[in-house]
PDB file of C-alpha atoms in Angstrom:
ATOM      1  CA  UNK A1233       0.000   0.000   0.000  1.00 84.00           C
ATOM      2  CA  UNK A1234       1.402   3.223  -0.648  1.00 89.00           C
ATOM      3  CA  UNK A1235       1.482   6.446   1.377  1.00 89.00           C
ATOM      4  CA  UNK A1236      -1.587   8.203  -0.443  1.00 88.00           C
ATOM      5  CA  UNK A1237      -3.422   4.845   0.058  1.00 90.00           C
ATOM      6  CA  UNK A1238      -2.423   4.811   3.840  1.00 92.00           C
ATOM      7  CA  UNK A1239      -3.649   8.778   3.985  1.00 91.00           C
ATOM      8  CA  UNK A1240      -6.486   8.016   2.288  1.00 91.00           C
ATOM      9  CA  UNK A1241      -7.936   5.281   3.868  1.00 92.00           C
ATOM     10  CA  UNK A1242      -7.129   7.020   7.050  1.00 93.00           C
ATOM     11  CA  UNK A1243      -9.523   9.773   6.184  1.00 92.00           C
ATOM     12  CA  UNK A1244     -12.033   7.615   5.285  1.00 91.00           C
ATOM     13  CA  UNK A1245     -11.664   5.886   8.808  1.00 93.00           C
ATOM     14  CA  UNK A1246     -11.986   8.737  10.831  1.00 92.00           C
ATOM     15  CA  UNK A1247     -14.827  10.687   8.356  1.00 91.00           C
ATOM     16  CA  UNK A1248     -16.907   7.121   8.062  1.00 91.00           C
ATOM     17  CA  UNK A1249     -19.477   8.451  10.301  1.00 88.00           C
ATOM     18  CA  UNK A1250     -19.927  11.400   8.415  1.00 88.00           C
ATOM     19  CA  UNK A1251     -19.988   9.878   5.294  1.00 90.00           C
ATOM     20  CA  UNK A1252     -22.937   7.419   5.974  1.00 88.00           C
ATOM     21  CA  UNK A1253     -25.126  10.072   8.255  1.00 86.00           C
ATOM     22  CA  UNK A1254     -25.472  12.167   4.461  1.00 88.00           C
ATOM     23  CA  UNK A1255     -26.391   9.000   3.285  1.00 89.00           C
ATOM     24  CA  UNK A1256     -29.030   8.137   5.461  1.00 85.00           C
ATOM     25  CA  UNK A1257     -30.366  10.976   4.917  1.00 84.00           C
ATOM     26  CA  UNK A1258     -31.143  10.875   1.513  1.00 85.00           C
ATOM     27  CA  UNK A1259     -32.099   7.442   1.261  1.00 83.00           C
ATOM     28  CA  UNK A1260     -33.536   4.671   4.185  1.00 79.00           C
ATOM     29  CA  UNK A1261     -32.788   1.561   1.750  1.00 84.00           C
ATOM     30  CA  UNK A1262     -29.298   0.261   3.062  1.00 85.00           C
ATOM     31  CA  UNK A1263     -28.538  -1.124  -0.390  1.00 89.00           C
ATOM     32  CA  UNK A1264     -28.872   2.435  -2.034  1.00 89.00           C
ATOM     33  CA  UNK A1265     -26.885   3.454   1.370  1.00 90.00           C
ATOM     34  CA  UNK A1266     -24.302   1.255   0.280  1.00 91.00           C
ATOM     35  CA  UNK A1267     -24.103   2.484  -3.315  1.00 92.00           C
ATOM     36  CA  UNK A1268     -24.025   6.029  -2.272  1.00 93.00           C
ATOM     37  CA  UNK A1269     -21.756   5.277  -0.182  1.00 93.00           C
ATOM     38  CA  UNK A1270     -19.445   3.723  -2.483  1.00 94.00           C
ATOM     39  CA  UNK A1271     -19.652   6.551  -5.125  1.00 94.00           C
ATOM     40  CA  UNK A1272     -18.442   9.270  -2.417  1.00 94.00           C
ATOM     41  CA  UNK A1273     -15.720   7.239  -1.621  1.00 94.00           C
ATOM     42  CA  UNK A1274     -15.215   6.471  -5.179  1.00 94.00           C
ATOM     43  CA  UNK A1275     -15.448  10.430  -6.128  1.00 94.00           C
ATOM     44  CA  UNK A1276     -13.259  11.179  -2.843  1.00 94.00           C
ATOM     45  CA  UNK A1277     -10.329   8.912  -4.424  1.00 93.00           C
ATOM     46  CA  UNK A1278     -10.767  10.571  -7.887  1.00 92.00           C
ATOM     47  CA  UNK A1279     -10.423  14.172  -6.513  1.00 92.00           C
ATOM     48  CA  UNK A1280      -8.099  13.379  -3.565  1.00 90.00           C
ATOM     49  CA  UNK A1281      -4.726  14.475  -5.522  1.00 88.00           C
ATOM     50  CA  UNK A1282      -6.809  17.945  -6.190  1.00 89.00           C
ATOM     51  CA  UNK A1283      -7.563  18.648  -2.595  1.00 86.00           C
ATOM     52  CA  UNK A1284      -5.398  21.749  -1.786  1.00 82.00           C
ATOM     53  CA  UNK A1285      -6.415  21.910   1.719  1.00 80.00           C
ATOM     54  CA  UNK A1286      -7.971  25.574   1.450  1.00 82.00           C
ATOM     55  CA  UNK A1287     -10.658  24.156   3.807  1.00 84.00           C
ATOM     56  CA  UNK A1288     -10.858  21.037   6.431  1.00 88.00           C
ATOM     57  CA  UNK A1289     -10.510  17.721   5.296  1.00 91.00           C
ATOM     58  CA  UNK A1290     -13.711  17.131   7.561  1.00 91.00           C
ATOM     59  CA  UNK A1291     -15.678  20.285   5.366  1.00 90.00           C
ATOM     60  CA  UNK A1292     -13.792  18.748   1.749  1.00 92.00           C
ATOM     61  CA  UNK A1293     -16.069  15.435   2.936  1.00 92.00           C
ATOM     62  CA  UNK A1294     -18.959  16.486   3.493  1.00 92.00           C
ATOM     63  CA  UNK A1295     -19.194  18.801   0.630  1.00 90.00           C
ATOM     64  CA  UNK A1296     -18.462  15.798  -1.721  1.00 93.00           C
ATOM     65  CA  UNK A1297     -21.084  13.857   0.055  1.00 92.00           C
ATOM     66  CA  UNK A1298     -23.692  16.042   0.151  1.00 90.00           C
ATOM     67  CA  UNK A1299     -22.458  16.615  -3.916  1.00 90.00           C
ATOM     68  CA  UNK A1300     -22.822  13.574  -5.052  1.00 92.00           C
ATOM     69  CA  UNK A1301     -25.871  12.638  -2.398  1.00 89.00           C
ATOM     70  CA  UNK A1302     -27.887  15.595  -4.247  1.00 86.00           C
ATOM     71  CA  UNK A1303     -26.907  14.494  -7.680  1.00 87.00           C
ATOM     72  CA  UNK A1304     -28.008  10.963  -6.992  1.00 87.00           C
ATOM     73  CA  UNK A1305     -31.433  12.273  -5.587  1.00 83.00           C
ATOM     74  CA  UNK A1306     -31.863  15.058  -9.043  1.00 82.00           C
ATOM     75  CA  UNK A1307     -30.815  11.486 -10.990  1.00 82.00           C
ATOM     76  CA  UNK A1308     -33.622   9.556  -9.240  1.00 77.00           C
ATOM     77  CA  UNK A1309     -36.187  11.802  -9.576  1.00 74.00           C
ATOM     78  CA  UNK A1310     -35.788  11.837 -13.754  1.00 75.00           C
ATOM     79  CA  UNK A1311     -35.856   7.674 -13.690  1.00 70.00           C
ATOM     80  CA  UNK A1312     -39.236   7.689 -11.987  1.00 63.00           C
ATOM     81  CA  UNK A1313     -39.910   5.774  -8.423  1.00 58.00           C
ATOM     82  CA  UNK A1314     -37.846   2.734  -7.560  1.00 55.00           C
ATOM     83  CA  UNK A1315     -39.862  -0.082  -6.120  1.00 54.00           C
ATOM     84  CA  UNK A1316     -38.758  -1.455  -3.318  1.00 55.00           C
ATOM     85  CA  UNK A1317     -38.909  -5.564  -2.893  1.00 50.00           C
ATOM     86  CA  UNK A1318     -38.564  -5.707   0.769  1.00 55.00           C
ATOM     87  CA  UNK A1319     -40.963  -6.926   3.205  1.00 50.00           C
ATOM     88  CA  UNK A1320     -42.325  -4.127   5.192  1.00 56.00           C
ATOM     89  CA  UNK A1321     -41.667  -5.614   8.793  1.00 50.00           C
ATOM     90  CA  UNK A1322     -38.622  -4.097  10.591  1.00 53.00           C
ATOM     91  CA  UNK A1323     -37.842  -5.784  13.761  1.00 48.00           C
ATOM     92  CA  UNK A1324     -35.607  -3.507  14.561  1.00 49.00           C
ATOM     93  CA  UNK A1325     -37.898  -0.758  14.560  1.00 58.00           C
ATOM     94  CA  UNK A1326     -38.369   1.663  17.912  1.00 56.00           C
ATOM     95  CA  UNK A1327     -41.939   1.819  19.359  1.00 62.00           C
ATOM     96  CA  UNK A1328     -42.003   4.574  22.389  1.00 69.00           C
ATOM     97  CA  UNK A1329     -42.850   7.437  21.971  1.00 76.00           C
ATOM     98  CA  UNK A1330     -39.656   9.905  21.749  1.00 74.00           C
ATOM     99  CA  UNK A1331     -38.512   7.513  18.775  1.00 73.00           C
ATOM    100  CA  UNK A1332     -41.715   8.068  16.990  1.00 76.00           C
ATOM    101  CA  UNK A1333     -41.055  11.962  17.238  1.00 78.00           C
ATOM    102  CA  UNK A1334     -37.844  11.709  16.235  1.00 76.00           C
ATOM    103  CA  UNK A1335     -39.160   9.521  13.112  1.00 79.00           C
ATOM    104  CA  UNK A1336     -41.823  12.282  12.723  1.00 81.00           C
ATOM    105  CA  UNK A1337     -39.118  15.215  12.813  1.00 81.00           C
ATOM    106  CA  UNK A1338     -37.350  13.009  10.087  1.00 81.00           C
ATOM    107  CA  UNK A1339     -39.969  12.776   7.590  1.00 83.00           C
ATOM    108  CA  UNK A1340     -40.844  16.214   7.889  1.00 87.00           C
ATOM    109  CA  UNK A1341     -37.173  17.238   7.018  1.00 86.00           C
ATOM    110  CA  UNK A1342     -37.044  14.495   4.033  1.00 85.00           C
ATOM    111  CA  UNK A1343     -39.915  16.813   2.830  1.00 87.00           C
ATOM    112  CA  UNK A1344     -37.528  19.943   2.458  1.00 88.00           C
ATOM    113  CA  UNK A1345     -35.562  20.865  -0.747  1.00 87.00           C
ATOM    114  CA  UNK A1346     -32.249  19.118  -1.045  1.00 84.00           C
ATOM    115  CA  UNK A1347     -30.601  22.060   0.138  1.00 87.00           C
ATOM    116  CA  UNK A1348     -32.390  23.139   2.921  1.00 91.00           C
ATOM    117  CA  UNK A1349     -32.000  19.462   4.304  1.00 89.00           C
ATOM    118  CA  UNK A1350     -28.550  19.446   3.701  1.00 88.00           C
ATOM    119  CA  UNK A1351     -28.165  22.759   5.622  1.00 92.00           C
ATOM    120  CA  UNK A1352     -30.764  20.886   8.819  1.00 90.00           C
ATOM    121  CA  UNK A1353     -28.414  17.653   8.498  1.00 87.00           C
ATOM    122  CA  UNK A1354     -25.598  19.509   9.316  1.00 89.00           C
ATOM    123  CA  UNK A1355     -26.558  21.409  11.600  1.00 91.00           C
ATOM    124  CA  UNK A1356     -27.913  18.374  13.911  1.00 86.00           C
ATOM    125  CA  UNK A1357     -24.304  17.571  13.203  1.00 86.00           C
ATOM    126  CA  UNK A1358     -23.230  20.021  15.381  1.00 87.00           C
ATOM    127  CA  UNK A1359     -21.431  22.535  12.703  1.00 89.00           C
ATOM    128  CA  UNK A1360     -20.637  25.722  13.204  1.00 92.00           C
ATOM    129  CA  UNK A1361     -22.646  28.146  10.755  1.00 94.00           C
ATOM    130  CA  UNK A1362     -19.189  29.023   9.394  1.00 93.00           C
ATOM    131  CA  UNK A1363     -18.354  25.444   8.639  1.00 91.00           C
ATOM    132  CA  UNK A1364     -21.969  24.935   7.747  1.00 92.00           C
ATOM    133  CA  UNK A1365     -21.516  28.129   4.692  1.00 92.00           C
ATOM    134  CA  UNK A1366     -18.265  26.737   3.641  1.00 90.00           C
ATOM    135  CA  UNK A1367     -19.859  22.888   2.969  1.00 89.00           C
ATOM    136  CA  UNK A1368     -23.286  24.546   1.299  1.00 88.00           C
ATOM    137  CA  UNK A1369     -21.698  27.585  -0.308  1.00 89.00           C
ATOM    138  CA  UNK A1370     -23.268  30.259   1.354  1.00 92.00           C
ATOM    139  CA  UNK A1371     -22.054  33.406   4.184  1.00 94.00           C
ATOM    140  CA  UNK A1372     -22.982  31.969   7.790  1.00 94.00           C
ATOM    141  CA  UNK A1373     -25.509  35.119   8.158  1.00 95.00           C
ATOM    142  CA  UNK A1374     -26.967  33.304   4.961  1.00 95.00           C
ATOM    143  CA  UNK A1375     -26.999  30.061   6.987  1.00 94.00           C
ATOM    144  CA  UNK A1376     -28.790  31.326   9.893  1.00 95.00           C
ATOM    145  CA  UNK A1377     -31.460  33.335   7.717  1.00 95.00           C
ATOM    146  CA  UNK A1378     -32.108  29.593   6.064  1.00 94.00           C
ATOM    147  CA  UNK A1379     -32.297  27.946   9.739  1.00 94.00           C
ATOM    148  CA  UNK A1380     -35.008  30.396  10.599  1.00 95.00           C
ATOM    149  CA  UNK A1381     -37.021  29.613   7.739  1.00 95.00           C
ATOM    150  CA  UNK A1382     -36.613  26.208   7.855  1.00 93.00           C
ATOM    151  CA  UNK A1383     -37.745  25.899  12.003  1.00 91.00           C
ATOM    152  CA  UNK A1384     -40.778  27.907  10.422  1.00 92.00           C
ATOM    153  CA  UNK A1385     -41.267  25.967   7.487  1.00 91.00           C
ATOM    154  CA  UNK A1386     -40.996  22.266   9.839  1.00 88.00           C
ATOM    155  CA  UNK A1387     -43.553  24.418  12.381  1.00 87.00           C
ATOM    156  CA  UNK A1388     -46.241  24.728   9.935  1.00 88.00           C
ATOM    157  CA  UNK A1389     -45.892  20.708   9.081  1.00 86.00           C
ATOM    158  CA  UNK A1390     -46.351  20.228  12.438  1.00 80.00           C
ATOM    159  CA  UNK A1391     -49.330  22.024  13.051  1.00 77.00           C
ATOM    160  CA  UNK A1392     -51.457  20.348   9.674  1.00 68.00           C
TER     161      UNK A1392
END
């Protein structure tokens, strides 16, 4: 293995987690999650000489995540619906009631625009609004006009 393998797969490592939370959020199906998956890491490899390090490695992730994970979506949408083949019993699935709220919070936000729920999803991440601009493209005043609408926006789905 060479060094840029070793680096590489020592990003990937440490950013896993961050990698798969984009892509549960734009898909519940674990085998699209695993394609989705695969292409990021696939289009992280690709553009990994080109990195320059003018921002994080962590913000360089997620903005090739959330990419490709929007591309993917805008690709779905023109092929139509994808049936699913799965039997609809999850045994894993949480019954009380905070998980059922936090299930309910979820498909409200799946019901934004791709970019508003990127902003949301990375903001329950815990990102600054700086860090949150720099991923989206957008001034952090920007970001926190766009969380203010977006509280308002999941406030009216709550109240139909």
């Amino acid at each position: 293995m060479t060094d840029k393998e070793r680096e590489f797969s020592r990003i990937v490592k440490e950013h896993k987690s961050e990698i798969y939370t984009v892509c549960y959020m734009f898909s519940k199906d674990s085998d699209e999650v695993a394609d989705l998956y695969q292409d990021i890491l696939i289009k992280l490899w690709s553009g990994f000489d080109g990195f320059r390090g003018e921002s994080s490695v962590k913000t360089w992730i997620w903005r090739v995540a959330l990419n490709s994970c929007i591309s993917d979506d805008r690709k779905k949408k023109r092929r139509g619906e994808k049936v699913s083949l799965s039997v609809d019993i999850d045994p894993f699935e949480d019954t009380d009631e905070k998980a059922l709220q936090v299930k309910q919070l979820y498909g409200r936000i799946n019901q934004l625009g791709l970019v508003d729920r990127s902003i949301v999803l990375l903001w329950l991440e815990a990102l600054s609004y700086e860090e949150i601009g720099a991923i989206v493209g957008i001034s952090a005043k920007n970001v926190s006009v766009k969380l203010v609408r977006i509280r308002e926006q999941l406030m009216k789905m709550s109240n139909r």
